[in-house]
mmCIF file of C-alpha atoms in Angstrom:
data_model
loop_
_atom_site.group_PDB
_atom_site.id
_atom_site.type_symbol
_atom_site.label_atom_id
_atom_site.label_comp_id
_atom_site.label_asym_id
_atom_site.label_seq_id
_atom_site.Cartn_x
_atom_site.Cartn_y
_atom_site.Cartn_z
ATOM 1 C CA MET X 1 34.907 -2.896 20.093
ATOM 2 C CA THR X 2 31.573 -4.190 20.540
ATOM 3 C CA SER X 3 31.136 -7.348 22.624
ATOM 4 C CA PRO X 4 28.521 -9.542 23.214
ATOM 5 C CA ALA X 5 27.810 -7.705 26.878
ATOM 6 C CA ASN X 6 26.369 -5.566 24.521
ATOM 7 C CA VAL X 7 24.682 -6.815 21.726
ATOM 8 C CA VAL X 8 20.332 -7.202 21.973
ATOM 9 C CA LEU X 9 19.488 -10.997 19.961
ATOM 10 C CA VAL X 10 16.441 -11.743 19.328
ATOM 11 C CA PHE X 11 14.890 -14.564 16.445
ATOM 12 C CA LEU X 12 11.816 -14.594 14.811
ATOM 13 C CA ASP X 13 10.207 -17.811 16.340
ATOM 14 C CA PRO X 14 6.592 -18.880 15.359
ATOM 15 C CA ALA X 15 5.916 -19.507 18.469
ATOM 16 C CA PHE X 16 7.348 -15.589 20.229
ATOM 17 C CA PRO X 17 5.220 -12.935 18.787
ATOM 18 C CA ASP X 18 8.032 -10.230 19.078
ATOM 19 C CA GLY X 19 10.658 -12.728 18.648
ATOM 20 C CA ARG X 20 12.739 -14.541 21.183
ATOM 21 C CA PHE X 21 15.646 -13.111 23.237
ATOM 22 C CA ALA X 22 18.312 -15.346 23.213
ATOM 23 C CA ASP X 23 22.428 -14.678 25.361
ATOM 24 C CA ALA X 24 24.590 -12.966 22.827
ATOM 25 C CA SER X 25 27.068 -13.859 25.432
ATOM 26 C CA GLN X 26 25.980 -17.980 24.081
ATOM 27 C CA PRO X 27 26.493 -19.906 20.957
ATOM 28 C CA GLN X 28 23.273 -19.235 19.062
ATOM 29 C CA LEU X 29 22.997 -20.664 15.397
ATOM 30 C CA LEU X 30 24.265 -25.077 14.916
ATOM 31 C CA VAL X 31 28.099 -25.489 12.587
ATOM 32 C CA THR X 32 26.354 -27.176 10.195
ATOM 33 C CA ASP X 33 23.752 -24.445 9.266
ATOM 34 C CA LEU X 34 24.564 -22.838 5.721
ATOM 35 C CA GLY X 35 24.811 -19.051 6.307
ATOM 36 C CA ALA X 36 28.589 -19.783 8.343
ATOM 37 C CA THR X 37 29.418 -22.592 6.247
ATOM 38 C CA ARG X 38 28.340 -20.699 2.949
ATOM 39 C CA GLY X 39 27.705 -17.337 3.277
ATOM 40 C CA ASP X 40 24.000 -18.658 2.099
ATOM 41 C CA GLY X 41 22.117 -16.063 3.531
ATOM 42 C CA ILE X 42 21.205 -12.132 3.618
ATOM 43 C CA PHE X 43 21.700 -9.146 5.869
ATOM 44 C CA GLU X 44 20.083 -5.704 6.503
ATOM 45 C CA THR X 45 22.184 -2.763 8.495
ATOM 46 C CA MET X 46 20.037 0.055 9.905
ATOM 47 C CA HIS X 47 20.620 2.989 12.028
ATOM 48 C CA ALA X 48 19.313 3.903 14.830
ATOM 49 C CA VAL X 49 19.035 7.420 16.442
ATOM 50 C CA ASP X 50 17.429 7.656 19.957
ATOM 51 C CA GLY X 51 15.381 4.524 18.930
ATOM 52 C CA THR X 52 13.578 5.631 15.788
ATOM 53 C CA VAL X 53 14.760 3.268 13.301
ATOM 54 C CA ARG X 54 15.488 5.100 9.614
ATOM 55 C CA LYS X 55 14.303 4.102 6.608
ATOM 56 C CA ILE X 56 12.612 0.722 7.991
ATOM 57 C CA GLN X 57 10.541 0.751 5.160
ATOM 58 C CA ALA X 58 13.809 0.657 2.416
ATOM 59 C CA HIS X 59 15.681 -1.750 4.084
ATOM 60 C CA LEU X 60 12.394 -3.781 4.745
ATOM 61 C CA ASP X 61 12.294 -3.826 0.275
ATOM 62 C CA ARG X 62 15.495 -3.982 0.097
ATOM 63 C CA LEU X 63 15.807 -7.480 1.942
ATOM 64 C CA ALA X 64 12.582 -9.316 0.533
ATOM 65 C CA GLY X 65 14.144 -8.388 -2.543
ATOM 66 C CA SER X 66 17.888 -10.301 -1.864
ATOM 67 C CA ALA X 67 15.714 -13.046 -0.006
ATOM 68 C CA GLU X 68 13.767 -13.105 -4.017
ATOM 69 C CA ALA X 69 17.088 -13.313 -5.766
ATOM 70 C CA LEU X 70 18.415 -16.347 -3.063
ATOM 71 C CA ASP X 71 14.685 -18.368 -3.660
ATOM 72 C CA LEU X 72 14.680 -17.528 0.282
ATOM 73 C CA ALA X 73 11.348 -17.511 2.066
ATOM 74 C CA ILE X 74 11.469 -14.781 4.621
ATOM 75 C CA PRO X 75 8.959 -14.351 7.967
ATOM 76 C CA ALA X 76 6.468 -11.412 7.112
ATOM 77 C CA GLU X 77 7.187 -7.846 7.121
ATOM 78 C CA ASP X 78 5.774 -7.242 10.460
ATOM 79 C CA GLU X 79 7.305 -10.613 12.318
ATOM 80 C CA TRP X 80 10.563 -8.359 11.507
ATOM 81 C CA ARG X 81 9.088 -5.036 12.579
ATOM 82 C CA ARG X 82 7.734 -6.261 15.821
ATOM 83 C CA ALA X 83 11.018 -7.816 16.755
ATOM 84 C CA ILE X 84 12.924 -4.798 15.450
ATOM 85 C CA THR X 85 11.458 -2.889 18.020
ATOM 86 C CA ALA X 86 11.428 -5.210 20.840
ATOM 87 C CA ALA X 87 15.452 -5.598 20.012
ATOM 88 C CA VAL X 88 15.740 -1.797 20.214
ATOM 89 C CA SER X 89 13.706 -1.041 23.361
ATOM 90 C CA GLU X 90 15.718 -4.138 25.556
ATOM 91 C CA HIS X 91 18.556 -1.846 23.944
ATOM 92 C CA ARG X 92 18.539 1.231 25.698
ATOM 93 C CA SER X 93 16.543 -0.740 28.531
ATOM 94 C CA ARG X 94 19.670 -2.393 29.777
ATOM 95 C CA HIS X 95 22.101 0.349 28.040
ATOM 96 C CA LEU X 96 21.503 3.670 27.634
ATOM 97 C CA PRO X 97 21.344 7.151 30.581
ATOM 98 C CA ALA X 98 17.451 8.320 30.390
ATOM 99 C CA SER X 99 18.945 12.074 29.177
ATOM 100 C CA SER X 100 21.421 10.514 25.940
ATOM 101 C CA PRO X 101 21.464 10.317 22.555
ATOM 102 C CA ASP X 102 22.213 7.156 20.924
ATOM 103 C CA GLU X 103 23.374 5.599 17.951
ATOM 104 C CA LEU X 104 22.525 2.265 17.790
ATOM 105 C CA ALA X 105 23.192 -0.374 14.288
ATOM 106 C CA VAL X 106 20.081 -3.004 13.819
ATOM 107 C CA LYS X 107 21.539 -6.019 11.430
ATOM 108 C CA LEU X 108 18.694 -8.259 9.880
ATOM 109 C CA VAL X 109 19.861 -11.454 9.269
ATOM 110 C CA VAL X 110 18.210 -14.606 7.739
ATOM 111 C CA THR X 111 20.736 -17.338 6.310
ATOM 112 C CA ARG X 112 19.056 -20.789 4.999
ATOM 113 C CA GLY X 113 19.755 -23.044 7.836
ATOM 114 C CA VAL X 114 21.135 -26.556 8.032
ATOM 115 C CA GLU X 115 20.607 -28.270 5.276
ATOM 116 C CA GLY X 116 16.735 -29.984 4.486
ATOM 117 C CA ALA X 117 15.812 -26.719 7.234
ATOM 118 C CA PRO X 118 11.851 -26.147 6.284
ATOM 119 C CA ALA X 119 11.955 -22.192 7.142
ATOM 120 C CA PRO X 120 15.278 -20.001 7.852
ATOM 121 C CA THR X 121 16.704 -18.901 10.814
ATOM 122 C CA SER X 122 16.399 -15.058 10.672
ATOM 123 C CA TRP X 123 17.906 -12.849 13.837
ATOM 124 C CA VAL X 124 17.802 -8.786 15.067
ATOM 125 C CA GLN X 125 20.437 -8.031 16.344
ATOM 126 C CA VAL X 126 20.887 -4.214 17.781
ATOM 127 C CA SER X 127 24.406 -3.195 19.125
ATOM 128 C CA PRO X 128 26.216 0.404 19.350
ATOM 129 C CA ALA X 129 26.986 2.433 16.688
ATOM 130 C CA GLY X 130 30.964 2.795 15.803
ATOM 131 C CA ALA X 131 33.043 5.330 16.963
ATOM 132 C CA GLY X 132 35.090 4.821 14.090
ATOM 133 C CA LEU X 133 32.381 5.191 11.817
ATOM 134 C CA ARG X 134 31.243 8.465 13.410
ATOM 135 C CA ARG X 135 35.074 9.969 13.262
ATOM 136 C CA GLN X 136 35.059 9.115 9.523
ATOM 137 C CA ARG X 137 31.906 11.242 9.109
ATOM 138 C CA GLU X 138 33.106 14.449 10.170
ATOM 139 C CA THR X 139 36.971 14.063 9.897
ATOM 140 C CA GLY X 140 36.460 12.049 5.703
ATOM 141 C CA ILE X 141 38.157 9.360 3.983
ATOM 142 C CA ASP X 142 41.255 8.262 1.944
ATOM 143 C CA VAL X 143 39.866 5.813 -1.032
ATOM 144 C CA ILE X 144 41.034 3.791 -2.778
ATOM 145 C CA LEU X 145 40.447 2.338 -5.964
ATOM 146 C CA LEU X 146 40.081 -1.198 -6.996
ATOM 147 C CA ASP X 147 38.903 -3.710 -10.205
ATOM 148 C CA ARG X 148 36.352 -6.153 -8.614
ATOM 149 C CA GLY X 149 37.277 -7.574 -11.602
ATOM 150 C CA TYR X 150 33.750 -7.504 -13.494
ATOM 151 C CA ASP X 151 32.190 -5.407 -16.960
ATOM 152 C CA SER X 152 29.208 -3.527 -15.643
ATOM 153 C CA HIS X 153 26.880 -5.984 -17.772
ATOM 154 C CA VAL X 154 27.455 -8.969 -15.837
ATOM 155 C CA ALA X 155 24.967 -8.456 -13.807
ATOM 156 C CA GLU X 156 22.523 -8.698 -16.247
ATOM 157 C CA ARG X 157 24.452 -11.272 -18.251
ATOM 158 C CA ALA X 158 24.588 -13.488 -14.886
ATOM 159 C CA PRO X 159 22.645 -12.737 -12.102
ATOM 160 C CA TRP X 160 22.942 -15.980 -10.703
ATOM 161 C CA LEU X 161 26.037 -13.466 -9.952
ATOM 162 C CA LEU X 162 23.786 -11.528 -7.029
ATOM 163 C CA LEU X 163 25.402 -8.342 -7.807
ATOM 164 C CA GLY X 164 22.085 -6.420 -6.741
ATOM 165 C CA ALA X 165 21.552 -8.549 -3.803
ATOM 166 C CA LYS X 166 22.675 -8.164 -0.119
ATOM 167 C CA THR X 167 23.855 -11.702 0.534
ATOM 168 C CA LEU X 168 26.377 -13.161 4.139
ATOM 169 C CA SER X 169 28.722 -13.070 0.896
ATOM 170 C CA TYR X 170 31.473 -10.298 2.525
ATOM 171 C CA ALA X 171 34.779 -11.872 2.296
ATOM 172 C CA VAL X 172 35.680 -10.317 -1.420
ATOM 173 C CA ASN X 173 34.555 -7.228 -0.093
ATOM 174 C CA MET X 174 36.631 -7.632 2.997
ATOM 175 C CA ALA X 175 39.536 -8.335 1.879
ATOM 176 C CA ALA X 176 39.515 -5.281 -0.238
ATOM 177 C CA LEU X 177 38.688 -2.958 2.588
ATOM 178 C CA ARG X 178 42.166 -4.665 3.904
ATOM 179 C CA HIS X 179 43.950 -4.733 0.968
ATOM 180 C CA ALA X 180 43.125 -0.437 1.301
ATOM 181 C CA HIS X 181 44.192 -0.206 4.932
ATOM 182 C CA LYS X 182 47.882 -2.004 3.907
ATOM 183 C CA GLN X 183 47.616 1.222 1.540
ATOM 184 C CA GLY X 184 47.596 3.404 4.016
ATOM 185 C CA ALA X 185 43.619 4.288 2.747
ATOM 186 C CA ASP X 186 40.360 4.370 4.891
ATOM 187 C CA ASP X 187 38.128 2.820 1.975
ATOM 188 C CA VAL X 188 37.872 1.271 -2.113
ATOM 189 C CA ILE X 189 36.031 2.248 -4.409
ATOM 190 C CA PHE X 190 35.484 -0.617 -7.039
ATOM 191 C CA THR X 191 35.634 -0.323 -10.862
ATOM 192 C CA SER X 192 34.408 -2.477 -13.439
ATOM 193 C CA SER X 193 37.096 -4.177 -15.968
ATOM 194 C CA ASP X 194 35.153 -1.215 -18.771
ATOM 195 C CA GLY X 195 36.650 0.789 -16.229
ATOM 196 C CA ARG X 196 32.705 2.341 -14.144
ATOM 197 C CA VAL X 197 32.775 3.527 -11.222
ATOM 198 C CA LEU X 198 30.841 1.103 -8.964
ATOM 199 C CA GLU X 199 30.281 0.979 -5.270
ATOM 200 C CA GLY X 200 32.121 0.730 -1.672
ATOM 201 C CA PRO X 201 31.999 -2.728 -0.671
ATOM 202 C CA THR X 202 29.859 -1.380 2.517
ATOM 203 C CA SER X 203 28.775 1.789 0.142
ATOM 204 C CA THR X 204 27.578 3.245 -2.599
ATOM 205 C CA VAL X 205 29.105 6.783 -4.332
ATOM 206 C CA LEU X 206 28.096 10.273 -4.445
ATOM 207 C CA MET X 207 29.205 13.154 -6.419
ATOM 208 C CA ALA X 208 28.583 16.867 -6.506
ATOM 209 C CA HIS X 209 29.521 20.273 -9.027
ATOM 210 C CA VAL X 210 28.402 23.422 -8.821
ATOM 211 C CA GLN X 211 27.803 26.131 -11.878
ATOM 212 C CA THR X 212 27.012 29.257 -11.930
ATOM 213 C CA SER X 213 23.795 29.985 -13.686
ATOM 214 C CA ASP X 214 23.334 32.582 -16.353
ATOM 215 C CA ASP X 215 21.589 34.415 -13.180
ATOM 216 C CA GLY X 216 24.492 33.534 -11.252
ATOM 217 C CA THR X 217 22.942 31.622 -8.771
ATOM 218 C CA PRO X 218 24.232 28.297 -8.180
ATOM 219 C CA VAL X 219 22.981 24.378 -9.738
ATOM 220 C CA LYS X 220 23.788 22.007 -7.590
ATOM 221 C CA ARG X 221 23.739 18.508 -9.645
ATOM 222 C CA LEU X 222 24.014 15.280 -7.438
ATOM 223 C CA VAL X 223 25.283 11.794 -9.585
ATOM 224 C CA THR X 224 25.634 8.486 -8.466
ATOM 225 C CA PRO X 225 26.813 5.734 -10.772
ATOM 226 C CA LEU X 226 23.556 3.530 -13.142
ATOM 227 C CA LEU X 227 21.952 1.302 -10.557
ATOM 228 C CA ASP X 228 21.787 -1.281 -13.455
ATOM 229 C CA SER X 229 26.091 -2.091 -13.709
ATOM 230 C CA GLY X 230 26.072 -4.621 -10.910
ATOM 231 C CA ILE X 231 25.609 -2.637 -7.735
ATOM 232 C CA LEU X 232 23.289 -2.802 -4.759
ATOM 233 C CA PRO X 233 20.557 0.030 -4.277
ATOM 234 C CA GLY X 234 21.402 2.174 -1.760
ATOM 235 C CA THR X 235 18.338 2.307 0.551
ATOM 236 C CA SER X 236 20.538 5.952 1.500
ATOM 237 C CA GLN X 237 21.696 7.726 -1.767
ATOM 238 C CA GLY X 238 17.774 7.215 -2.452
ATOM 239 C CA ALA X 239 16.752 8.541 0.665
ATOM 240 C CA LEU X 240 19.192 11.549 -0.251
ATOM 241 C CA PHE X 241 18.314 11.690 -3.745
ATOM 242 C CA ALA X 242 14.391 12.048 -2.762
ATOM 243 C CA ALA X 243 15.367 14.775 -0.073
ATOM 244 C CA ALA X 244 18.122 16.806 -2.011
ATOM 245 C CA LYS X 245 15.271 17.428 -4.491
ATOM 246 C CA ALA X 246 13.114 18.530 -2.824
ATOM 247 C CA ALA X 247 16.129 21.353 -1.960
ATOM 248 C CA GLY X 248 16.856 22.342 -5.271
ATOM 249 C CA TRP X 249 19.282 20.455 -6.540
ATOM 250 C CA GLU X 250 19.660 18.191 -9.708
ATOM 251 C CA LEU X 251 20.150 14.708 -9.994
ATOM 252 C CA GLY X 252 22.011 12.400 -12.178
ATOM 253 C CA TYR X 253 23.498 9.081 -12.422
ATOM 254 C CA GLY X 254 26.305 7.677 -14.288
ATOM 255 C CA PRO X 255 27.850 6.058 -16.108
ATOM 256 C CA LEU X 256 30.461 8.113 -14.503
ATOM 257 C CA GLU X 257 34.487 6.650 -14.970
ATOM 258 C CA PRO X 258 37.524 7.260 -12.712
ATOM 259 C CA GLN X 259 38.417 10.832 -13.667
ATOM 260 C CA ASP X 260 34.426 12.128 -13.175
ATOM 261 C CA LEU X 261 35.200 11.225 -9.750
ATOM 262 C CA LEU X 262 39.182 13.535 -9.566
ATOM 263 C CA ASP X 263 37.082 16.638 -11.552
ATOM 264 C CA ALA X 264 34.350 16.590 -9.003
ATOM 265 C CA ASP X 265 33.835 19.186 -6.798
ATOM 266 C CA ALA X 266 33.077 16.784 -3.910
ATOM 267 C CA VAL X 267 32.694 13.107 -3.350
ATOM 268 C CA TRP X 268 30.947 11.229 -0.433
ATOM 269 C CA LEU X 269 30.878 7.549 0.451
ATOM 270 C CA ILE X 270 27.348 7.302 1.444
ATOM 271 C CA SER X 271 25.533 3.892 3.888
ATOM 272 C CA SER X 272 22.775 3.788 6.841
ATOM 273 C CA VAL X 273 25.534 3.921 9.989
ATOM 274 C CA ARG X 274 27.578 5.646 8.876
ATOM 275 C CA MET X 275 25.858 8.111 6.870
ATOM 276 C CA LEU X 276 27.578 10.633 4.418
ATOM 277 C CA ALA X 277 31.524 10.218 4.627
ATOM 278 C CA PRO X 278 33.448 12.546 2.516
ATOM 279 C CA VAL X 279 36.158 11.175 0.038
ATOM 280 C CA ASN X 280 39.587 13.462 1.117
ATOM 281 C CA ARG X 281 41.729 12.163 -1.681
ATOM 282 C CA ILE X 282 41.762 8.858 -4.068
ATOM 283 C CA ASP X 283 44.629 6.974 -5.285
ATOM 284 C CA GLY X 284 45.983 10.133 -2.834
ATOM 285 C CA LYS X 285 45.117 13.012 -5.395
ATOM 286 C CA GLU X 286 43.645 15.694 -3.701
ATOM 287 C CA ILE X 287 38.929 15.656 -4.244
ATOM 288 C CA GLY X 288 37.727 19.249 -4.490
ATOM 289 C CA MET X 289 37.954 22.219 -2.352
ATOM 290 C CA PRO X 290 38.135 21.902 0.512
ATOM 291 C CA SER X 291 35.770 24.807 1.645
ATOM 292 C CA LEU X 292 33.484 24.261 -0.711
ATOM 293 C CA GLN X 293 33.294 20.394 -0.150
ATOM 294 C CA LYS X 294 33.147 21.419 3.723
ATOM 295 C CA GLU X 295 29.725 23.538 2.326
ATOM 296 C CA LEU X 296 28.513 20.835 0.408
ATOM 297 C CA THR X 297 28.468 18.418 3.529
ATOM 298 C CA ALA X 298 26.715 20.547 6.093
ATOM 299 C CA GLU X 299 23.682 20.627 3.519
ATOM 300 C CA LEU X 300 23.650 17.207 2.530
ATOM 301 C CA ASN X 301 23.936 16.400 6.352
ATOM 302 C CA GLU X 302 20.705 18.475 7.049
ATOM 303 C CA LEU X 303 19.026 16.893 4.276
ATOM 304 C CA PHE X 304 19.748 13.561 6.072
ATOM 305 C CA ALA X 305 19.030 13.791 8.978
ATOM 306 C CA GLY X 306 15.534 14.790 7.792
ATOM 307 C CA ILE X 307 14.619 11.601 6.542
ATOM 308 C CA GLN X 308 13.158 9.289 8.970
#
């Protein structure tokens, strides 16, 4: 469990070039902040390994895209980079024995601030990566399918729903996870009301097929749902696709239906801190063959480990 004692906070503040450190055990936001009262804000969560923040440019780009969708004027990229470096360095100096490897969750948060504020409230939060996420990537997860209640074209038809932005309004996503836990599952894959596979509450869906070519060599194909179906573009999915393509994998983008997942040789949920979590069962039905899933997971993990 993360406690204030092992959290480092750095607020982006024009008066402090590298950000202003704050005590995580003390109140920092006004109760009238619109991030707290309305969930009006955006965030990104990055993974730092041994002090190196992974895929930082992709996350900053997505943060900027979310900010544009919400009409938020956020700090410049170089300000974020300086604050991130300061926060990660401070956390490691406080908590890490010099000889130990470490995994940290690095969260960037922007709220609209209080009503009428001249600028948003922005900060970097650094804390240890959860042990539970590491277990899920090692042992795999059971998921259930849940109808998100929208069709797969709603993002184009109703952009004000902000389905492609990473906003602080995560109450529905967390409710879906609680529902899954009550059913004895670990996670969720959302489907659209017209039967398309979408995403997890905090992750992107991947699936793989392995076939044999005419000359007997295996052909591996990695597939993810269509990115224009109202899902958040996954930074980890994008980086892994690039690495897999360079390694000879074929790539594909939906549309996917639930049966496609059930027929796959392997399925994963992927996110920045948890990374690749193999899906063992969907709605109680086993996916693929455990031996092949293990082999493919090991190969993709090796590719993913090389991504910075």
